[in-house]
Coordinates of C-alpha atoms in Angstrom, one line a residue:
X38 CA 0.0 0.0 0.0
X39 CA 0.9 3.5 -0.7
X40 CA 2.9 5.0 2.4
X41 CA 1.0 8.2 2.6
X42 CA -2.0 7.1 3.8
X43 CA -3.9 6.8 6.9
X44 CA -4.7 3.8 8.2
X45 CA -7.2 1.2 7.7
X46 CA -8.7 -0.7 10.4
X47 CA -10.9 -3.8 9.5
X48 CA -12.2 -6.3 12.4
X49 CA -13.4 -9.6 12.4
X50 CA -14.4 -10.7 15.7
X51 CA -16.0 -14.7 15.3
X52 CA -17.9 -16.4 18.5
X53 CA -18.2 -19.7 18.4
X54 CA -21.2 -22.1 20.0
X55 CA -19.7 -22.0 23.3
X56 CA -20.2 -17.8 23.5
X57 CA -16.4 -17.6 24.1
X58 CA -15.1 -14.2 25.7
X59 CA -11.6 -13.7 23.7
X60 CA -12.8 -13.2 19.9
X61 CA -10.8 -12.2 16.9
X62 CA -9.4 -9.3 15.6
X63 CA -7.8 -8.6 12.4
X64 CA -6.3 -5.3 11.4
X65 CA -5.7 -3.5 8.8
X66 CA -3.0 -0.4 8.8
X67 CA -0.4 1.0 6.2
X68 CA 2.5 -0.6 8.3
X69 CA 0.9 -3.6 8.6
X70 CA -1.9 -4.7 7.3
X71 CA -4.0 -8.3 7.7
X72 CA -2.6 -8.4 11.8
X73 CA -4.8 -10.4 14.3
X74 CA -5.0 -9.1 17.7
X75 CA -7.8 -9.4 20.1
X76 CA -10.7 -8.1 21.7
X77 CA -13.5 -9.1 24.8
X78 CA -16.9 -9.0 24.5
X79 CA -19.1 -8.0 27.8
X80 CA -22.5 -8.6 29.6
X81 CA -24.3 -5.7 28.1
X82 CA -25.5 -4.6 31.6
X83 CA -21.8 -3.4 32.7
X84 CA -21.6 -0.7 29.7
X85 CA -25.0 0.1 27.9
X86 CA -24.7 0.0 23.9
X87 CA -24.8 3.0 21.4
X88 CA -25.7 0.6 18.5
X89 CA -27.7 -2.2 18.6
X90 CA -29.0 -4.9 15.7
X91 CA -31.8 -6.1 15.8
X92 CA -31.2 -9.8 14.9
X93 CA -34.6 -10.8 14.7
X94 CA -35.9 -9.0 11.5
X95 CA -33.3 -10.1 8.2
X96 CA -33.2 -7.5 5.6
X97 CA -32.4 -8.7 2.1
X98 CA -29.9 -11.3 1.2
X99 CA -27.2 -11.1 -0.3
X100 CA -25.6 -13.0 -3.2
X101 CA -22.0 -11.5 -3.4
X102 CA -19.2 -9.2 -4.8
X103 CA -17.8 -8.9 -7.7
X104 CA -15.5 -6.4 -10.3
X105 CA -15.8 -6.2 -14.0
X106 CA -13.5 -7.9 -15.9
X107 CA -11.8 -5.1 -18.5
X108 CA -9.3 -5.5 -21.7
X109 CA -6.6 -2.9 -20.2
X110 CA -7.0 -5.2 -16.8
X111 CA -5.7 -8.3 -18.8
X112 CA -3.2 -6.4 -20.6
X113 CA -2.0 -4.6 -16.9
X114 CA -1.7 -8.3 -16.1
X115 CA -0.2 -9.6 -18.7
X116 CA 3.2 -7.9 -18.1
X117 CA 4.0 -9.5 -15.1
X118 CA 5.7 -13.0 -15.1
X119 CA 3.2 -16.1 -14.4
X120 CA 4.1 -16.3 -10.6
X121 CA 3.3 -12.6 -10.2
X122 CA 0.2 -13.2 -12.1
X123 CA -1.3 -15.8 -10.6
X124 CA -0.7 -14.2 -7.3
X125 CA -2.8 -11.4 -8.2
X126 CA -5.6 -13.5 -9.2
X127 CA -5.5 -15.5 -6.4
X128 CA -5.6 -12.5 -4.1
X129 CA -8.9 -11.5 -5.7
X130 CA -10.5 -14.5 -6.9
X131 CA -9.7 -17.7 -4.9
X132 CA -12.5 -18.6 -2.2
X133 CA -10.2 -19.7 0.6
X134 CA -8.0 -17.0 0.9
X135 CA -9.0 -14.4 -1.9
X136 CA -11.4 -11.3 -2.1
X137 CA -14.1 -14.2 -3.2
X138 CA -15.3 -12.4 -6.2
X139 CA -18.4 -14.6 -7.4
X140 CA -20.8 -12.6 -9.1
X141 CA -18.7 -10.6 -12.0
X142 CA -19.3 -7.9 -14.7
X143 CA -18.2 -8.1 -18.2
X144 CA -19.0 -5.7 -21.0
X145 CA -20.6 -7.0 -24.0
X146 CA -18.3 -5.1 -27.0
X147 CA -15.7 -2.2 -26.2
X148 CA -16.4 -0.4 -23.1
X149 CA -13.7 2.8 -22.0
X150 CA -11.8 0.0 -21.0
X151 CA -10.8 -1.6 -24.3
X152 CA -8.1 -1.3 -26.3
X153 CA -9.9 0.6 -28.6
X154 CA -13.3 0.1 -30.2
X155 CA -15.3 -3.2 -31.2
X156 CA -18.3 -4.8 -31.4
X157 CA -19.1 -8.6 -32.0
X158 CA -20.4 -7.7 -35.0
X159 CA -19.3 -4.9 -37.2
X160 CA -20.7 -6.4 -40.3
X161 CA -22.9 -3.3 -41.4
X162 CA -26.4 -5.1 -42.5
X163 CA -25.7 -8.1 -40.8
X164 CA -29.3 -8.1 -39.9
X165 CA -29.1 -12.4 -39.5
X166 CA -25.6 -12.1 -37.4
X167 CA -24.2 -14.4 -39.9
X168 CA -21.2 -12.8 -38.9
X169 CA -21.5 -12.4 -35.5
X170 CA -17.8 -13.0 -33.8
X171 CA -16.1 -13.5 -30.1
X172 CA -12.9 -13.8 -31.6
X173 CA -11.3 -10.8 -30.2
X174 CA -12.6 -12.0 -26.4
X175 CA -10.9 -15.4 -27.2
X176 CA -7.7 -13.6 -26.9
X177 CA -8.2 -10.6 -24.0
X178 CA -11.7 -11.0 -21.9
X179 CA -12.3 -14.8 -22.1
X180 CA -8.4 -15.7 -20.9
X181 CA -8.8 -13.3 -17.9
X182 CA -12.0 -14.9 -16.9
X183 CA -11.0 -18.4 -17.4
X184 CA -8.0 -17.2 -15.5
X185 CA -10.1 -16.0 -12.3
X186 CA -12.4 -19.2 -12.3
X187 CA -9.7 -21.2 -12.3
X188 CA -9.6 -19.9 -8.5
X189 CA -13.7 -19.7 -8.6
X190 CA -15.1 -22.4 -10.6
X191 CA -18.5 -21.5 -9.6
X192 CA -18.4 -17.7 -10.7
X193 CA -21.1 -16.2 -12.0
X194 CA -20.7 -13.7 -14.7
X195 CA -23.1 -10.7 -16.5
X196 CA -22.7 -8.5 -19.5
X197 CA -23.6 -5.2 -20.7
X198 CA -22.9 -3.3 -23.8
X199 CA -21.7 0.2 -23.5
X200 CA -22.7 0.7 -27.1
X201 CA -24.4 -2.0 -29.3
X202 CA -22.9 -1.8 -33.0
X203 CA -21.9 1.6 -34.5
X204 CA -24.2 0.0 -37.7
X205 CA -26.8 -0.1 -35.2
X206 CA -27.4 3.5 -34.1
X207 CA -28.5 6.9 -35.8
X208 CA -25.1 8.6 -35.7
X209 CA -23.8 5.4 -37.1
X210 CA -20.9 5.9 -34.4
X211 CA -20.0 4.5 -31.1
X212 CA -19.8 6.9 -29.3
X213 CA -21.9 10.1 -28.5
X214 CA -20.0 12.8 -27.9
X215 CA -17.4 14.4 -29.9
X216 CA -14.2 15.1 -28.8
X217 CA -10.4 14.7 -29.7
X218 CA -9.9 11.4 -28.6
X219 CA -12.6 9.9 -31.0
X220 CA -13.0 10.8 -35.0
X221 CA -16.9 12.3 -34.4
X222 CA -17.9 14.6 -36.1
X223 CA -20.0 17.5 -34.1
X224 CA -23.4 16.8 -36.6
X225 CA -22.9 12.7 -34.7
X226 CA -23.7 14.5 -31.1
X227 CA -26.5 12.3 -29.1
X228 CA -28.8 14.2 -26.5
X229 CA -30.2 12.9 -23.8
X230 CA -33.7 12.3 -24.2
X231 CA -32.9 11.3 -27.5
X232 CA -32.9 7.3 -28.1
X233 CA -29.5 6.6 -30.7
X234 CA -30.8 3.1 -31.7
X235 CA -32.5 2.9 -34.8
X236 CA -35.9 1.8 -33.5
X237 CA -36.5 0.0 -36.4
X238 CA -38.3 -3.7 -36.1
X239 CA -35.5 -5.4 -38.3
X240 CA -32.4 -3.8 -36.1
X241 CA -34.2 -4.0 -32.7
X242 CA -34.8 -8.2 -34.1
X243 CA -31.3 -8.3 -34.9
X244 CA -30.3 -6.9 -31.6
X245 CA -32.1 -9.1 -29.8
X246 CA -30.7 -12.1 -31.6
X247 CA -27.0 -10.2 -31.2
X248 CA -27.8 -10.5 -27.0
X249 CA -28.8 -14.5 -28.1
X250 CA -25.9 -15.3 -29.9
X251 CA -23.1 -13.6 -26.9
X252 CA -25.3 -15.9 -24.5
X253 CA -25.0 -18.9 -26.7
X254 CA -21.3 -18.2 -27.6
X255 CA -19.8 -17.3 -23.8
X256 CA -22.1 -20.4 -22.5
X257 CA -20.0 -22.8 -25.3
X258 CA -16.9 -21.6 -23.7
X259 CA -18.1 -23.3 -20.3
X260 CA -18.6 -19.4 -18.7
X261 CA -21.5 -19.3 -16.5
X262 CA -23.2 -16.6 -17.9
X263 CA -26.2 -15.8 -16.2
X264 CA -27.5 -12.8 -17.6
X265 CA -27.5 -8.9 -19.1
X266 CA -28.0 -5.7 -18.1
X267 CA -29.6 -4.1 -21.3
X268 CA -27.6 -0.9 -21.6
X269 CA -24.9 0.6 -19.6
X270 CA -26.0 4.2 -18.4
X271 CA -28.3 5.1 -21.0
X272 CA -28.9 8.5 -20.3
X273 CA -25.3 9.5 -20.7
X274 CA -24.0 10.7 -23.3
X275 CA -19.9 9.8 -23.4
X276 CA -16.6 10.4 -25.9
X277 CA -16.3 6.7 -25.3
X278 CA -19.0 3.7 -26.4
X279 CA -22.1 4.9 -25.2
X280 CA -25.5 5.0 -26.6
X281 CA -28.7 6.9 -25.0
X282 CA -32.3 5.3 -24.3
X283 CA -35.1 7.1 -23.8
X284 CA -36.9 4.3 -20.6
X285 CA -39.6 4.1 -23.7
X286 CA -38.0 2.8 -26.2
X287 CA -35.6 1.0 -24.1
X288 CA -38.9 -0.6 -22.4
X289 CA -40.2 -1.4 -26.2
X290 CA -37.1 -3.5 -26.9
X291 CA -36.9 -5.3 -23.9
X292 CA -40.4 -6.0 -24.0
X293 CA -41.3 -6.8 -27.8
X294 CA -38.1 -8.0 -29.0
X295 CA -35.2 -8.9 -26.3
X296 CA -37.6 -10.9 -23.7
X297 CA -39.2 -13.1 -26.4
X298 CA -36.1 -13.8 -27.9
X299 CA -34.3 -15.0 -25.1
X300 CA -36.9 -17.0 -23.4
X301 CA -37.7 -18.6 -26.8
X302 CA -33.5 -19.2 -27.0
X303 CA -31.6 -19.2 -23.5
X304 CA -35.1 -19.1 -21.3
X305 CA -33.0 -19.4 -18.2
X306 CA -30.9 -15.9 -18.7
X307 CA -31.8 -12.9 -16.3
X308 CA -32.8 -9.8 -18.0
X309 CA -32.0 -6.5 -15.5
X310 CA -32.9 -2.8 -16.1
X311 CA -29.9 -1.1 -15.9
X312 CA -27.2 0.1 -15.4
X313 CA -28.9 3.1 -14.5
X314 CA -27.3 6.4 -13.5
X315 CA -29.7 8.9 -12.7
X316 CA -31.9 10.0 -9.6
X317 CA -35.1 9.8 -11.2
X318 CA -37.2 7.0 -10.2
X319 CA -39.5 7.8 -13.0
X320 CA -37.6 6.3 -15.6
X321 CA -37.8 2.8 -13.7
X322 CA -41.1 3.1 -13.4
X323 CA -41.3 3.2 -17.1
X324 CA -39.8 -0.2 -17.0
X325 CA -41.3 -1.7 -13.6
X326 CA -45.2 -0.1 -14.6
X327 CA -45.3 -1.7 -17.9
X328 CA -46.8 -5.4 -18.3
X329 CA -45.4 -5.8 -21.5
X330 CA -42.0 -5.3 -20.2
X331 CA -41.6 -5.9 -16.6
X332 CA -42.8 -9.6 -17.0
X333 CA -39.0 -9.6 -18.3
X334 CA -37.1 -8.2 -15.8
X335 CA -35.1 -10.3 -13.1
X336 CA -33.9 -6.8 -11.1
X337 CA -33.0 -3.1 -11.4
X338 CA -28.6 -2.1 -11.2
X339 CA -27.7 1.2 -10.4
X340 CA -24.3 2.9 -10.2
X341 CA -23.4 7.2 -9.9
X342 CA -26.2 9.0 -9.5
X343 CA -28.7 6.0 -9.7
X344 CA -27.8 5.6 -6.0
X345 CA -30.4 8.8 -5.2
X346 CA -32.8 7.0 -6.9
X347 CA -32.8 3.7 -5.0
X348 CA -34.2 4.4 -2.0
X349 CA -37.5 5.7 -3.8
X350 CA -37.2 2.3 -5.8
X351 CA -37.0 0.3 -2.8
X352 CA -40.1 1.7 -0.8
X353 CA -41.6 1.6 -3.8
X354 CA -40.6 -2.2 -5.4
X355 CA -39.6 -3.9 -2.0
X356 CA -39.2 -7.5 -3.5
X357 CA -37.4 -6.5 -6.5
X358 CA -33.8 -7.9 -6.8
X359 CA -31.3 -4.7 -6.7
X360 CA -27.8 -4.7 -7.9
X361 CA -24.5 -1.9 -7.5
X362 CA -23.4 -2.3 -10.6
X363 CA -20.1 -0.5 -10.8
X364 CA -18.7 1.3 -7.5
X365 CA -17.5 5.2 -8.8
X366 CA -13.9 5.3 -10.1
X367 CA -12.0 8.4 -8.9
X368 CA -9.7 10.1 -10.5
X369 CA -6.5 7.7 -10.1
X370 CA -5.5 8.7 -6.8
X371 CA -5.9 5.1 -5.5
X372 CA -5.5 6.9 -2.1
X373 CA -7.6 6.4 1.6
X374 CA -10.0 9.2 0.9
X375 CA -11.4 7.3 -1.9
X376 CA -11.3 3.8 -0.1
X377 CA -13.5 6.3 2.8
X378 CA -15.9 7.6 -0.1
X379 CA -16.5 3.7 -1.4
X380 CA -17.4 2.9 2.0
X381 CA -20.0 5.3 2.1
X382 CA -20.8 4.1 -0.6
X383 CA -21.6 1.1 -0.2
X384 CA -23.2 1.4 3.3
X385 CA -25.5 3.4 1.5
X386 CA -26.5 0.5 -1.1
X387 CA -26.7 -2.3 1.2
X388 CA -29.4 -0.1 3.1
X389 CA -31.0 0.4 0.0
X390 CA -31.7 -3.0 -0.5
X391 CA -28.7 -4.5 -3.2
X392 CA -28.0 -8.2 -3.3
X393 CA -24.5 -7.7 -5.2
X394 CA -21.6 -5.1 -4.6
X395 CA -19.7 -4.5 -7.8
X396 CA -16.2 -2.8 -8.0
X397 CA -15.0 -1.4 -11.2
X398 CA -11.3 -2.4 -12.5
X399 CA -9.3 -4.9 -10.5
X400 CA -6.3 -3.9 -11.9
X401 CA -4.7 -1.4 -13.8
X402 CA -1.6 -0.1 -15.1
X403 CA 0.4 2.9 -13.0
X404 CA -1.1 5.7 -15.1
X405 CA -4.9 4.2 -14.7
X406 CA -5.9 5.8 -17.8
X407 CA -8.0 4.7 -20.1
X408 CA -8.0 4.9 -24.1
X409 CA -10.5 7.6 -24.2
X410 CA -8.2 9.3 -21.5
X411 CA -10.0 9.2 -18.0
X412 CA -7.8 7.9 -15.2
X413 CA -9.5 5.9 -12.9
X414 CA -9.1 4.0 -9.6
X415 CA -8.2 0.2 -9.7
X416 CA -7.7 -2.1 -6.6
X417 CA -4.8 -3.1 -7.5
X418 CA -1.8 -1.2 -9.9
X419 CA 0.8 -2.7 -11.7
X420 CA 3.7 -0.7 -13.2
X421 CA 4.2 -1.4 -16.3
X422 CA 8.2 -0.5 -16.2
X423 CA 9.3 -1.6 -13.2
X424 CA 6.6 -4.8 -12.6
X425 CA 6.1 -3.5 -9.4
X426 CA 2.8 -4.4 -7.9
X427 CA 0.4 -2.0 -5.3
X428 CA -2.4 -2.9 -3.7
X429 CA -4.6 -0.4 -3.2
X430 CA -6.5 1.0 0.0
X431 CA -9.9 -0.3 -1.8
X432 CA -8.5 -4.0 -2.2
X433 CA -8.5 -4.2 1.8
X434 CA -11.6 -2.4 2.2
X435 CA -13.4 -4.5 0.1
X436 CA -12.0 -7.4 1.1
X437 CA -12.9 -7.2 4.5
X438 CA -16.6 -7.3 3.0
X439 CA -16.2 -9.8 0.7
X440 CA -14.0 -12.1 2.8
X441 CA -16.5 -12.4 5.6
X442 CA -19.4 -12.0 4.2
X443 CA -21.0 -15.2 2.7
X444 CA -23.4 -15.8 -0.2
X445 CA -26.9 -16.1 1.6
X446 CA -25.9 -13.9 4.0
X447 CA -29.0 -11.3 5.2
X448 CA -28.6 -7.8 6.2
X449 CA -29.4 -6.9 9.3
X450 CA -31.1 -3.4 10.7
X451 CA -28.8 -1.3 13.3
X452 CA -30.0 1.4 15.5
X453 CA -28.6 3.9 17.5
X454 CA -25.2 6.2 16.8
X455 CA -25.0 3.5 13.5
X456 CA -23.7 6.5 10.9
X457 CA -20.7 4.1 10.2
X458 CA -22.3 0.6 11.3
X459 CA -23.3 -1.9 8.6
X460 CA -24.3 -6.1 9.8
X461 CA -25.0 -9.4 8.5
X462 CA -25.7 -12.5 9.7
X463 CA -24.1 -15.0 7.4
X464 CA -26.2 -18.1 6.7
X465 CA -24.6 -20.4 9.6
X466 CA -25.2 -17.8 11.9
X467 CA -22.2 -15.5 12.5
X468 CA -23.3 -11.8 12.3
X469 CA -20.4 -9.5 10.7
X470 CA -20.4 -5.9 11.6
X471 CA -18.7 -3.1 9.9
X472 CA -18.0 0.0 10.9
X473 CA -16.1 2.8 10.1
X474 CA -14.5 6.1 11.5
X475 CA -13.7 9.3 9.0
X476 CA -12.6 11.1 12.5
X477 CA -9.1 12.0 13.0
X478 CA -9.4 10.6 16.3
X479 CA -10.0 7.7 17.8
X480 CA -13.5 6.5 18.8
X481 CA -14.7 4.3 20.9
X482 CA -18.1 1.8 19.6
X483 CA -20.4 0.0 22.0
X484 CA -22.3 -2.4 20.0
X485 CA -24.9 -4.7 21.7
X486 CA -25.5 -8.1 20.0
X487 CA -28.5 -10.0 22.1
X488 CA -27.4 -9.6 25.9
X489 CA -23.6 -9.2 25.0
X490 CA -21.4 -5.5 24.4
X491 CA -18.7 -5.4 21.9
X492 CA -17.0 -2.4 22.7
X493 CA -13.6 -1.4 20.7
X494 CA -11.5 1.9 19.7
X495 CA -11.4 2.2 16.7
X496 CA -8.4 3.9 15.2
X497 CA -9.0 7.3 13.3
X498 CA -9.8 7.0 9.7
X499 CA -10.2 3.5 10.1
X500 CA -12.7 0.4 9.1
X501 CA -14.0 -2.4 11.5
X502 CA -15.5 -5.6 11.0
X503 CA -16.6 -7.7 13.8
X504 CA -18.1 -10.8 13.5
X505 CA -20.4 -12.5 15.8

């Protein structure tokens, strides 16, 4: 880890059947991170609580973590020797002693994170997919994920398109916006508000069949694939692949077209709204309120501003499956202010109701930049000079989530001084707590658990997990 940061605290505490007093503690700091020490637990009536959990009323389950596997990550990987390599991959994927990653993003096509820009069909006219093609995955996306389920067997992975073919759309271009790191020309501009698919029934058939056929074709390379999510961000409009949706029309080819399709083809795939990135719960309602479409619909993602419209669409759809579908990048600092803003982050989602935490790149190289020129956060940095290999303040922060934390798991309501206080009971019984402090200081918790006290001080700027 970088050296000038503050540190990270994360805290497992584990009681086993026979309530024992002495429990667990690992820690987390930029000396040293990943130490055990230890902590004791107390009769609650010798130091009242500030936070309680109420064990008795599960929230929703949850199915995992995951990260989206991106071109530039294999390629960040691929300059490291085979030792090094498989290190990494270990670190994040293996179920033992990994991050655990089992339920994975892929994008369906070039996202920012490609080389450069492709589709799996660029066949102009190709209204059969006669030429429909995964050959470029063969040699960047479907290595890297054969790669993590070699530590994961069991993995389960989804795709979304950032753009569907440039044939496809009305600017006849991937992306939306012009600028100079793309050849668009300023006529090409998208607006939002403005669907860029040509909603025409013989390319909205062919795009349904073009979602069939990356099924079919990831399935035959023994992938689990179990699922899409329609459209990445369809309201934005990007200098990278992109393509805007108005929910309407997005609703019409889901409904008419996509669904039918796919249950007539690969009837078991999941079909999510998303990824959605703006605070209106309107627009899912466009989806959600229509009977045509929402018959369709396995769950709702969100990611960047979507997260100020999840709480509406939780009240509102409280069964409905909900999804984080891409944690919020930075800038590339890869420093502990960003690991503090993801953990707000995702305290906020898991008490709006998501099943699945997704991160964004695993790994990168040391500039973290993108083709289309963003630099962004990545868990873990690899320079591409000197081999030398960083993990990142997010890597522990998320691993001391996804470490613990067990598929099945249920989330479990806290009350009290709980601004920093997340919990789950795992499904054999062992509740996890997290909690965090953004004080400079230390601070001490009192967190009551049944008619036992865990207290602890936690270290300033720090994480805690305790486990019960």
């Amino acid at each position: 880890m970088k050296r000038n940061i503050t540190s990270l605290v994360i805290v497992l505490l584990a009681f086993t059947a026979c309530k024992q007093e002495k429990v667990i503690w690992i820690e987390t700091t930029n000396d040293a991170p990943w130490a055990e020490n230890s902590v004791s637990i107390e009769k609650m009536d010798k130091a009242p609580a500030t936070v309680t959990i109420d064990t008795g009323a599960p929230l929703q389950v949850v199915d995992g973590f995951g990260a989206c596997f991106n071109e530039l990550g294999w390629t960040s990987l691929s300059v490291l020797d085979e030792g090094n390599r498989e290190k990494i991959l270990k670190d994040l994927y293996d179920t033992e002693e990994g991050l655990k990653l089992n339920i994975c993003r892929m994008p369906i096509g070039a996202n920012d994170y490609a080389r450069d820009y492709y589709s799996l069909n660029d066949s102009a006219g190709d209204f059969d997919m006669k030429y429909f093609s995964i050959e470029r995955d063969k040699a960047t996306l479907i290595p890297y994920i054969k790669a993590a389920m070699k530590y994961n067997p069991g993995m389960k992975i989804w795709g979304s398109p950032w753009t569907p073919p440039a044939w496809m759309k009305t600017n006849n271009h991937y992306a939306c916006h012009p600028d100079v790191v793309n050849d668009m020309k300023p006529e090409q501009e998208g607006k939002e508000g403005v669907t860029q698919f040509t909603m025409d029934k013989k390319y909205l058939d062919a795009y349904a069949l073009y979602f069939v056929k990356y099924i079919q074709a990831y399935r035959n390379e023994g992938i689990n694939l179990f699922g899409v999510n329609v459209q990445n961000e369809m309201n934005s409009c990007q200098n990278f692949p992109s393509c805007l949706w108005t929910a309407t029309d997005l609703g019409t080819f889901i409904g008419e077209y996509l669904g039918p399709e796919m249950t007539k083809a690969v009837p078991d795939a999941e079909i999510w709204f998303g990824t959605y990135e703006r605070p209106l719960v309107e627009k899912v309602d466009t989806i959600l309120q229509n009977p045509v479409t929402s018959k369709y619909i396995s769950g709702v993602s969100f990611q960047w501003a979507g997260k100020q419209a999840i709480p509406g669409v939780h009240q509102k759809y409280p069964e409905l499956k909900l999804m984080q579908s891409e944690t919020e990048c930075g800038n590339g600092s890869n420093d502990w202010p960003a690991a503090e803003y993801t953990f707000s982050l995702m305290k906020h989602y898991f008490e709006n109701g998501v099943s699945v935490y997704t991160f964004w790149n695993s790994v990168l190289d040391e500039t973290g930049k993108s083709m289309w020129g963003w630099k962004q956060n990545s868990m873990i940095s690899v320079n591409s000079q000197t081999k030398q290999v960083t993990y990142n303040p997010e890597f522990y922060l998320l691993k001391h989530f996804s470490y613990f934390i067990k598929p099945g798991a249920r989330m479990l309501k806290t009350e009290g001084e709980n601004e920093e206080i997340l919990a789950f009971r795992n499904p054999d019984g062992q509740i996890i707590i997290i909690a965090g402090n953004k004080a400079d200081s230390d601070k001490t918790i009192k967190i009551g658990i049944g008619d036992k006290i865990l207290q602890a001080t936690l270290k300033g700027h720090s994480f805690s997990s305790f486990g019960v």
